[in-house]
């Protein structure tokens, strides 16, 4: 089948499996924010806002290590294998949290979960970028990332349904299910990258997979290891790389800072416990809508432009939440902020898939997500420090400033990148393709 005939129906099973894996990723990642009010209320467990922020940062530090490692190894070990390993690791981490006798043991479980959570994202992003229909990479990326927020909403629902009556540990037991559900499906149904198969000398199998899904047959091996990392600083992209890292840092600081601390920030602003947790579900619902809007817009106008605008709108939304508002108005602003906040970060990933050639894309995405995880480390810790001081308004202002930083960084990418990147046939991210 020629690659020009590739449609979402053709590659639907691949995208569906990646969606399922990332759904469980979002469920596990959001479970901490969904259970945090109950962890803080569990006097026997000894949680404090400062300790909670530190443990949130342990999780994201694990994500940083997982993303950097997986991004560098995916073309060497195979993408299907790393998807499987990542899901198993964060499932085991969740089970450990459910069993944890102390806050320190719980923090170790979250760190282990972080290794798997961080490792999964760049791998499935690379798979989707490779298998997506021509000219629809941003939309495919947006569709993929709706799964993260569907998982986040599920975790919030579990937190509301299980934690008050049965305790927060049951939410983490639910987080152990992915190893039983997703792993068998991935191992049986997810195809390996034709480029990876070609690099291993399995040429006929690589061609068979490429033909089955309407992909171009691979003609060169993906770069790996130090060679792939050096390629992130060649003349064509050496200035774009740090700008994408800064944009990813800003986006993930917002994503994880808000995912962990939104319920407590809203509670500190005067809302009830139930309403505060419900805000987390509302912002994830906005995230799903935003992914669909941003993906379609980015395929038309370019992910750089959409990401920059979404960052600016995120700044406006978070700044508006500094003071207590009528409940319905607050829900509306949180929903709109969710539309912009999460997809601003996702369009950074979509931009990266256009900046880098196919032979280094997985490594590049690993580093964009991995370096960005430093923002995910700072976000929860920053929220903990702000709440320790009892100043929720300062937290929202800080998030607004961070969003402006992300907008500036991503906006500069087109000005420092060459007209074309070797190894790709498409224009750079600011093109309308």
Tab-separated table of C-alpha atoms in Angstrom:
chain	number	residue	atom	x	y	z
A	1	UNK	CA	0.000	0.000	0.000
A	2	UNK	CA	1.525	3.380	-0.902
A	3	UNK	CA	2.231	5.677	1.961
A	4	UNK	CA	-0.034	8.360	0.444
A	5	UNK	CA	-3.006	6.055	1.071
A	6	UNK	CA	-2.328	5.824	4.798
A	7	UNK	CA	-5.387	6.850	6.849
A	8	UNK	CA	-6.425	6.758	10.469
A	9	UNK	CA	-8.392	3.595	9.681
A	10	UNK	CA	-5.224	1.915	8.398
A	11	UNK	CA	-3.127	2.734	11.454
A	12	UNK	CA	-6.018	2.789	13.924
A	13	UNK	CA	-4.999	-0.392	15.785
A	14	UNK	CA	-1.502	1.013	16.394
A	15	UNK	CA	-2.830	4.334	17.662
A	16	UNK	CA	-5.426	2.533	19.802
A	17	UNK	CA	-2.781	0.456	21.571
A	18	UNK	CA	-0.637	3.522	22.208
A	19	UNK	CA	-3.760	5.325	23.447
A	20	UNK	CA	-4.512	2.512	25.897
A	21	UNK	CA	-0.969	2.458	27.265
A	22	UNK	CA	-0.935	6.234	27.754
A	23	UNK	CA	-4.416	6.123	29.299
A	24	UNK	CA	-2.996	4.045	32.129
A	25	UNK	CA	0.005	6.388	32.269
A	26	UNK	CA	-2.321	9.353	32.847
A	27	UNK	CA	-4.329	7.403	35.387
A	28	UNK	CA	-1.230	6.557	37.406
A	29	UNK	CA	0.289	10.040	37.133
A	30	UNK	CA	-2.917	11.782	38.238
A	31	UNK	CA	-3.690	9.373	41.066
A	32	UNK	CA	-1.295	11.266	43.342
A	33	UNK	CA	-3.127	14.568	42.935
A	34	UNK	CA	-6.488	12.799	43.256
A	35	UNK	CA	-5.513	11.153	46.552
A	36	UNK	CA	-3.351	13.929	47.989
A	37	UNK	CA	-6.103	15.566	50.102
A	38	UNK	CA	-6.776	12.158	51.671
A	39	UNK	CA	-3.071	11.464	52.191
A	40	UNK	CA	-2.731	14.819	53.956
A	41	UNK	CA	-5.771	14.004	56.104
A	42	UNK	CA	-4.368	10.601	57.093
A	43	UNK	CA	-2.694	11.643	60.333
A	44	UNK	CA	-1.191	8.210	60.926
A	45	UNK	CA	0.713	8.424	57.645
A	46	UNK	CA	2.485	11.673	58.537
A	47	UNK	CA	2.054	13.617	55.297
A	48	UNK	CA	2.641	17.395	55.271
A	49	UNK	CA	2.408	19.814	52.300
A	50	UNK	CA	6.196	20.100	52.194
A	51	UNK	CA	6.721	16.328	52.233
A	52	UNK	CA	3.968	15.863	49.652
A	53	UNK	CA	5.708	18.309	47.321
A	54	UNK	CA	9.003	16.493	47.801
A	55	UNK	CA	7.441	13.117	46.985
A	56	UNK	CA	5.794	14.651	43.925
A	57	UNK	CA	9.254	15.729	42.812
A	58	UNK	CA	10.647	12.219	43.413
A	59	UNK	CA	8.014	10.958	40.993
A	60	UNK	CA	8.965	13.450	38.321
A	61	UNK	CA	12.683	12.839	38.871
A	62	UNK	CA	11.962	9.195	38.103
A	63	UNK	CA	10.132	10.388	34.980
A	64	UNK	CA	13.173	12.395	33.926
A	65	UNK	CA	15.437	9.365	34.220
A	66	UNK	CA	12.891	7.152	32.480
A	67	UNK	CA	12.421	9.554	29.560
A	68	UNK	CA	16.132	10.089	28.953
A	69	UNK	CA	16.856	6.370	29.167
A	70	UNK	CA	13.952	5.204	27.026
A	71	UNK	CA	14.471	7.887	24.401
A	72	UNK	CA	18.082	6.830	23.958
A	73	UNK	CA	17.397	3.069	23.992
A	74	UNK	CA	14.182	2.764	21.990
A	75	UNK	CA	15.873	2.435	18.596
A	76	UNK	CA	18.357	-0.063	20.013
A	77	UNK	CA	16.084	-2.316	22.078
A	78	UNK	CA	12.840	-1.880	20.178
A	79	UNK	CA	9.806	0.275	20.835
A	80	UNK	CA	7.355	-2.513	21.610
A	81	UNK	CA	9.711	-3.904	24.272
A	82	UNK	CA	10.128	-0.505	25.943
A	83	UNK	CA	6.377	0.116	25.951
A	84	UNK	CA	5.919	-3.221	27.716
A	85	UNK	CA	8.668	-2.595	30.260
A	86	UNK	CA	7.399	0.927	31.015
A	87	UNK	CA	3.842	-0.258	31.699
A	88	UNK	CA	5.059	-3.080	33.956
A	89	UNK	CA	7.296	-0.719	35.930
A	90	UNK	CA	4.676	1.913	36.704
A	91	UNK	CA	2.119	-0.792	37.542
A	92	UNK	CA	4.518	-2.314	40.068
A	93	UNK	CA	5.218	1.131	41.495
A	94	UNK	CA	1.502	1.700	42.032
A	95	UNK	CA	1.133	-1.655	43.789
A	96	UNK	CA	4.066	-0.714	46.030
A	97	UNK	CA	2.303	2.531	46.970
A	98	UNK	CA	-0.828	0.602	47.868
A	99	UNK	CA	1.220	-1.540	50.269
A	100	UNK	CA	3.514	1.213	51.610
A	101	UNK	CA	3.740	1.203	55.438
A	102	UNK	CA	5.340	4.662	55.670
A	103	UNK	CA	5.476	7.924	53.747
A	104	UNK	CA	9.103	7.206	52.793
A	105	UNK	CA	8.153	3.814	51.348
A	106	UNK	CA	5.291	5.476	49.501
A	107	UNK	CA	7.747	7.985	48.018
A	108	UNK	CA	9.941	5.126	46.782
A	109	UNK	CA	6.915	3.604	45.070
A	110	UNK	CA	6.159	6.900	43.358
A	111	UNK	CA	9.771	7.146	42.171
A	112	UNK	CA	9.525	3.658	40.633
A	113	UNK	CA	6.230	4.614	39.002
A	114	UNK	CA	7.930	7.700	37.617
A	115	UNK	CA	10.571	5.602	35.855
A	116	UNK	CA	7.861	3.777	33.923
A	117	UNK	CA	5.687	6.834	33.338
A	118	UNK	CA	8.603	8.842	31.968
A	119	UNK	CA	9.838	6.011	29.790
A	120	UNK	CA	6.496	5.431	28.092
A	121	UNK	CA	5.746	8.928	26.777
A	122	UNK	CA	8.621	9.485	24.311
A	123	UNK	CA	8.292	5.952	22.954
A	124	UNK	CA	4.577	6.163	22.138
A	125	UNK	CA	5.063	9.686	20.748
A	126	UNK	CA	7.722	8.329	18.392
A	127	UNK	CA	5.460	5.433	17.353
A	128	UNK	CA	2.558	7.773	16.596
A	129	UNK	CA	4.786	10.188	14.658
A	130	UNK	CA	6.020	7.278	12.529
A	131	UNK	CA	2.634	5.660	11.842
A	132	UNK	CA	0.412	8.770	11.599
A	133	UNK	CA	-1.173	9.646	8.236
A	134	UNK	CA	0.746	12.240	6.179
A	135	UNK	CA	0.050	15.796	7.312
A	136	UNK	CA	-1.804	14.572	10.399
A	137	UNK	CA	0.995	14.082	12.917
A	138	UNK	CA	-0.184	16.922	15.185
A	139	UNK	CA	-3.769	15.644	15.152
A	140	UNK	CA	-2.572	12.101	15.846
A	141	UNK	CA	-0.437	13.413	18.710
A	142	UNK	CA	-3.415	15.312	20.102
A	143	UNK	CA	-5.638	12.241	19.834
A	144	UNK	CA	-2.988	10.178	21.596
A	145	UNK	CA	-2.709	12.657	24.463
A	146	UNK	CA	-6.465	12.677	25.067
A	147	UNK	CA	-5.802	9.289	26.610
A	148	UNK	CA	-3.616	10.850	29.288
A	149	UNK	CA	-6.462	13.100	30.372
A	150	UNK	CA	-9.055	10.363	30.126
A	151	UNK	CA	-6.808	8.439	32.482
A	152	UNK	CA	-6.535	11.506	34.699
A	153	UNK	CA	-10.306	11.828	34.863
A	154	UNK	CA	-10.584	8.137	35.707
A	155	UNK	CA	-8.074	8.519	38.538
A	156	UNK	CA	-10.007	11.518	39.845
A	157	UNK	CA	-13.243	9.555	39.684
A	158	UNK	CA	-11.624	6.687	41.565
A	159	UNK	CA	-10.345	9.162	44.142
A	160	UNK	CA	-13.843	10.565	44.643
A	161	UNK	CA	-15.516	7.131	44.683
A	162	UNK	CA	-13.039	5.000	46.626
A	163	UNK	CA	-10.867	7.167	48.856
A	164	UNK	CA	-13.541	8.687	51.159
A	165	UNK	CA	-15.171	5.349	52.015
A	166	UNK	CA	-12.494	2.717	51.448
A	167	UNK	CA	-9.227	4.645	51.779
A	168	UNK	CA	-6.686	6.048	49.351
A	169	UNK	CA	-4.818	2.721	48.979
A	170	UNK	CA	-7.548	1.288	46.732
A	171	UNK	CA	-6.850	3.965	44.120
A	172	UNK	CA	-3.272	2.695	43.852
A	173	UNK	CA	-4.403	-0.914	43.647
A	174	UNK	CA	-6.401	0.133	40.585
A	175	UNK	CA	-3.165	1.558	39.199
A	176	UNK	CA	-1.644	-1.931	39.185
A	177	UNK	CA	-4.154	-3.204	36.602
A	178	UNK	CA	-2.326	-1.954	33.460
A	179	UNK	CA	0.217	-4.775	33.711
A	180	UNK	CA	-2.650	-7.256	33.419
A	181	UNK	CA	-4.659	-5.431	30.724
A	182	UNK	CA	-2.332	-3.466	28.447
A	183	UNK	CA	0.821	-5.598	28.419
A	184	UNK	CA	-0.709	-8.728	26.795
A	185	UNK	CA	-2.336	-6.594	24.098
A	186	UNK	CA	0.846	-4.651	23.368
A	187	UNK	CA	2.944	-7.790	23.107
A	188	UNK	CA	0.506	-9.451	20.714
A	189	UNK	CA	-0.750	-6.559	18.614
A	190	UNK	CA	1.668	-3.625	18.552
A	191	UNK	CA	3.983	-3.777	15.507
A	192	UNK	CA	7.653	-2.966	15.837
A	193	UNK	CA	9.008	0.112	14.066
A	194	UNK	CA	10.148	-0.723	10.514
A	195	UNK	CA	13.202	1.451	11.125
A	196	UNK	CA	14.171	-0.571	14.189
A	197	UNK	CA	13.655	-3.846	12.332
A	198	UNK	CA	15.755	-2.560	9.435
A	199	UNK	CA	18.529	-1.538	11.833
A	200	UNK	CA	18.587	-5.087	13.229
A	201	UNK	CA	19.038	-6.554	9.766
A	202	UNK	CA	15.474	-7.896	9.600
A	203	UNK	CA	14.934	-6.219	6.245
A	204	UNK	CA	12.101	-8.360	4.907
A	205	UNK	CA	10.114	-8.015	8.130
A	206	UNK	CA	10.724	-4.256	8.105
A	207	UNK	CA	9.388	-4.000	4.567
A	208	UNK	CA	6.389	-6.178	5.422
A	209	UNK	CA	5.383	-3.943	8.358
A	210	UNK	CA	5.953	-0.796	6.290
A	211	UNK	CA	3.814	-2.108	3.437
A	212	UNK	CA	1.061	-3.311	5.770
A	213	UNK	CA	0.648	0.127	7.341
A	214	UNK	CA	1.388	2.228	4.276
A	215	UNK	CA	4.744	3.542	5.517
A	216	UNK	CA	7.777	4.420	3.475
A	217	UNK	CA	10.218	1.539	3.414
A	218	UNK	CA	13.243	2.376	5.599
A	219	UNK	CA	16.462	3.122	3.725
A	220	UNK	CA	18.825	3.911	6.601
A	221	UNK	CA	19.300	2.862	10.166
A	222	UNK	CA	18.176	5.092	13.047
A	223	UNK	CA	21.033	6.704	14.903
A	224	UNK	CA	21.573	5.519	18.451
A	225	UNK	CA	23.571	6.384	21.538
A	226	UNK	CA	26.076	9.230	21.461
A	227	UNK	CA	25.699	9.745	17.714
A	228	UNK	CA	21.968	10.433	18.070
A	229	UNK	CA	22.550	12.835	20.971
A	230	UNK	CA	25.215	14.745	19.013
A	231	UNK	CA	22.777	15.125	16.137
A	232	UNK	CA	20.559	17.270	18.378
A	233	UNK	CA	23.224	19.973	18.152
A	234	UNK	CA	24.068	19.992	14.460
A	235	UNK	CA	24.015	23.321	12.631
A	236	UNK	CA	20.388	22.970	11.551
A	237	UNK	CA	18.904	22.486	15.019
A	238	UNK	CA	21.511	23.421	17.622
A	239	UNK	CA	19.597	26.520	18.776
A	240	UNK	CA	16.155	24.987	18.384
A	241	UNK	CA	17.063	22.139	20.754
A	242	UNK	CA	17.501	24.257	23.922
A	243	UNK	CA	14.429	26.337	23.047
A	244	UNK	CA	12.325	23.188	22.796
A	245	UNK	CA	13.789	22.080	26.122
A	246	UNK	CA	12.782	25.377	27.773
A	247	UNK	CA	9.279	25.175	26.293
A	248	UNK	CA	8.953	21.590	27.513
A	249	UNK	CA	10.271	22.597	30.949
A	250	UNK	CA	7.608	25.312	31.186
A	251	UNK	CA	4.834	23.068	29.920
A	252	UNK	CA	5.596	20.173	32.230
A	253	UNK	CA	6.037	22.469	35.239
A	254	UNK	CA	2.476	23.614	34.551
A	255	UNK	CA	1.102	20.141	33.823
A	256	UNK	CA	2.516	18.487	36.925
A	257	UNK	CA	2.283	21.479	39.220
A	258	UNK	CA	-1.416	21.809	38.441
A	259	UNK	CA	-2.104	18.041	38.369
A	260	UNK	CA	-0.636	17.600	41.858
A	261	UNK	CA	-1.681	20.819	43.547
A	262	UNK	CA	-4.875	22.113	41.900
A	263	UNK	CA	-7.190	20.524	44.515
A	264	UNK	CA	-5.170	21.950	47.411
A	265	UNK	CA	-4.734	25.355	45.730
A	266	UNK	CA	-8.481	25.600	45.213
A	267	UNK	CA	-9.100	24.394	48.752
A	268	UNK	CA	-6.724	27.079	50.073
A	269	UNK	CA	-8.697	29.615	48.037
A	270	UNK	CA	-11.831	28.724	50.004
A	271	UNK	CA	-13.539	25.913	48.107
A	272	UNK	CA	-14.776	22.705	49.757
A	273	UNK	CA	-12.816	19.441	49.670
A	274	UNK	CA	-15.256	17.785	47.265
A	275	UNK	CA	-15.296	20.778	44.917
A	276	UNK	CA	-11.512	21.052	45.072
A	277	UNK	CA	-11.016	17.449	43.930
A	278	UNK	CA	-13.722	17.869	41.267
A	279	UNK	CA	-11.708	20.751	39.757
A	280	UNK	CA	-9.084	18.155	38.806
A	281	UNK	CA	-11.658	16.224	36.784
A	282	UNK	CA	-12.890	19.420	35.135
A	283	UNK	CA	-9.425	20.531	34.048
A	284	UNK	CA	-8.712	17.076	32.577
A	285	UNK	CA	-12.026	17.217	30.686
A	286	UNK	CA	-10.849	20.521	29.250
A	287	UNK	CA	-7.570	18.833	28.382
A	288	UNK	CA	-9.352	16.243	26.215
A	289	UNK	CA	-11.267	18.928	24.308
A	290	UNK	CA	-8.100	20.981	23.942
A	291	UNK	CA	-6.134	18.122	22.403
A	292	UNK	CA	-8.681	17.689	19.646
A	293	UNK	CA	-8.847	21.412	18.908
A	294	UNK	CA	-5.096	21.951	19.074
A	295	UNK	CA	-4.280	18.909	16.938
A	296	UNK	CA	-6.493	20.027	14.062
A	297	UNK	CA	-5.337	23.643	14.338
A	298	UNK	CA	-1.666	22.635	14.449
A	299	UNK	CA	-1.929	20.536	11.286
A	300	UNK	CA	-3.272	23.651	9.547
A	301	UNK	CA	-1.273	26.483	11.108
A	302	UNK	CA	1.717	24.654	12.586
A	303	UNK	CA	2.243	23.405	16.154
A	304	UNK	CA	4.604	26.265	17.045
A	305	UNK	CA	1.938	28.918	16.521
A	306	UNK	CA	-0.734	26.908	18.327
A	307	UNK	CA	1.551	26.060	21.253
A	308	UNK	CA	2.597	29.703	21.691
A	309	UNK	CA	-1.014	30.946	21.663
A	310	UNK	CA	-2.133	28.190	24.023
A	311	UNK	CA	0.656	29.097	26.478
A	312	UNK	CA	-0.504	32.740	26.472
A	313	UNK	CA	-4.118	31.715	27.092
A	314	UNK	CA	-2.944	29.416	29.902
A	315	UNK	CA	-1.247	32.405	31.523
A	316	UNK	CA	-4.526	34.323	31.393
A	317	UNK	CA	-6.508	31.414	32.835
A	318	UNK	CA	-4.186	30.647	35.739
A	319	UNK	CA	-3.847	34.326	36.611
A	320	UNK	CA	-7.649	34.629	36.776
A	321	UNK	CA	-7.768	31.908	39.466
A	322	UNK	CA	-5.753	33.899	42.023
A	323	UNK	CA	-8.863	34.931	43.954
A	324	UNK	CA	-11.925	32.965	45.021
A	325	UNK	CA	-14.643	33.169	42.369
A	326	UNK	CA	-18.273	32.017	42.297
A	327	UNK	CA	-18.193	28.230	41.995
A	328	UNK	CA	-19.713	27.947	38.500
A	329	UNK	CA	-17.429	30.675	37.132
A	330	UNK	CA	-14.423	28.942	38.687
A	331	UNK	CA	-15.416	25.657	37.039
A	332	UNK	CA	-15.689	27.435	33.698
A	333	UNK	CA	-12.266	29.051	33.964
A	334	UNK	CA	-10.662	25.801	35.094
A	335	UNK	CA	-12.241	23.975	32.132
A	336	UNK	CA	-10.975	26.593	29.655
A	337	UNK	CA	-7.540	26.571	31.254
A	338	UNK	CA	-7.457	22.796	30.800
A	339	UNK	CA	-8.168	23.251	27.075
A	340	UNK	CA	-5.057	25.418	26.731
A	341	UNK	CA	-2.635	24.173	29.388
A	342	UNK	CA	-2.188	20.517	28.481
A	343	UNK	CA	-2.250	20.870	24.705
A	344	UNK	CA	0.288	23.723	24.821
A	345	UNK	CA	2.779	21.147	26.061
A	346	UNK	CA	1.616	18.465	23.620
A	347	UNK	CA	2.156	20.795	20.664
A	348	UNK	CA	5.764	21.221	21.831
A	349	UNK	CA	6.105	17.477	21.172
A	350	UNK	CA	4.398	17.864	17.788
A	351	UNK	CA	6.834	20.652	16.901
A	352	UNK	CA	9.775	18.440	17.856
A	353	UNK	CA	8.602	15.675	15.503
A	354	UNK	CA	8.942	18.156	12.623
A	355	UNK	CA	12.221	19.715	13.693
A	356	UNK	CA	14.184	16.448	13.842
A	357	UNK	CA	14.717	13.810	11.184
A	358	UNK	CA	13.154	10.373	11.455
A	359	UNK	CA	16.526	8.776	12.223
A	360	UNK	CA	16.898	10.702	15.509
A	361	UNK	CA	13.281	11.511	16.342
A	362	UNK	CA	12.902	9.015	19.196
A	363	UNK	CA	16.101	10.248	20.860
A	364	UNK	CA	15.064	13.879	20.367
A	365	UNK	CA	11.637	13.248	21.904
A	366	UNK	CA	13.284	11.443	24.807
A	367	UNK	CA	15.428	14.482	25.531
A	368	UNK	CA	12.630	17.004	24.998
A	369	UNK	CA	10.444	15.098	27.445
A	370	UNK	CA	13.347	14.220	29.747
A	371	UNK	CA	14.757	17.730	30.123
A	372	UNK	CA	11.203	18.961	30.387
A	373	UNK	CA	10.785	16.703	33.401
A	374	UNK	CA	12.981	19.083	35.364
A	375	UNK	CA	9.971	21.377	35.161
A	376	UNK	CA	7.831	18.499	36.391
A	377	UNK	CA	10.200	18.216	39.366
A	378	UNK	CA	10.060	21.941	40.107
A	379	UNK	CA	6.258	22.204	39.721
A	380	UNK	CA	5.152	19.964	42.613
A	381	UNK	CA	7.944	21.200	44.907
A	382	UNK	CA	7.060	24.802	44.114
A	383	UNK	CA	3.402	24.169	44.881
A	384	UNK	CA	4.332	22.615	48.219
A	385	UNK	CA	6.439	25.642	49.187
A	386	UNK	CA	3.700	28.074	48.207
A	387	UNK	CA	1.023	26.212	50.158
A	388	UNK	CA	3.307	25.941	53.172
A	389	UNK	CA	3.275	29.748	53.182
A	390	UNK	CA	-0.503	29.703	52.774
A	391	UNK	CA	-0.471	31.804	49.582
A	392	UNK	CA	-2.515	30.139	46.829
A	393	UNK	CA	-2.631	33.362	44.806
A	394	UNK	CA	1.151	33.380	44.492
A	395	UNK	CA	1.031	29.826	43.151
A	396	UNK	CA	-1.369	30.757	40.354
A	397	UNK	CA	0.701	33.856	39.518
A	398	UNK	CA	3.843	31.724	39.302
A	399	UNK	CA	2.118	29.351	36.889
A	400	UNK	CA	1.036	32.313	34.741
A	401	UNK	CA	4.623	33.590	34.499
A	402	UNK	CA	5.827	30.105	33.593
A	403	UNK	CA	3.288	29.946	30.757
A	404	UNK	CA	4.629	33.225	29.344
A	405	UNK	CA	8.151	31.762	29.409
A	406	UNK	CA	6.920	28.733	27.453
A	407	UNK	CA	5.245	30.975	24.867
A	408	UNK	CA	8.441	32.973	24.298
A	409	UNK	CA	10.636	29.860	23.972
A	410	UNK	CA	8.457	27.998	21.470
A	411	UNK	CA	7.858	31.163	19.441
A	412	UNK	CA	11.595	31.529	18.821
A	413	UNK	CA	12.041	28.040	17.331
A	414	UNK	CA	11.245	29.066	13.705
A	415	UNK	CA	13.712	31.946	13.842
A	416	UNK	CA	16.703	29.742	14.674
A	417	UNK	CA	15.979	26.648	12.570
A	418	UNK	CA	17.124	26.081	8.989
A	419	UNK	CA	14.568	25.868	6.195
A	420	UNK	CA	14.697	22.077	6.045
A	421	UNK	CA	16.001	19.287	8.224
A	422	UNK	CA	17.931	16.391	6.683
A	423	UNK	CA	15.978	13.152	6.713
A	424	UNK	CA	12.517	14.690	6.496
A	425	UNK	CA	10.381	15.574	3.542
A	426	UNK	CA	8.211	18.136	5.266
A	427	UNK	CA	8.686	21.756	6.132
A	428	UNK	CA	9.585	22.792	9.644
A	429	UNK	CA	7.009	23.237	12.409
A	430	UNK	CA	5.901	26.708	11.455
A	431	UNK	CA	4.793	25.516	8.025
A	432	UNK	CA	1.084	25.095	7.438
A	433	UNK	CA	1.397	21.404	6.652
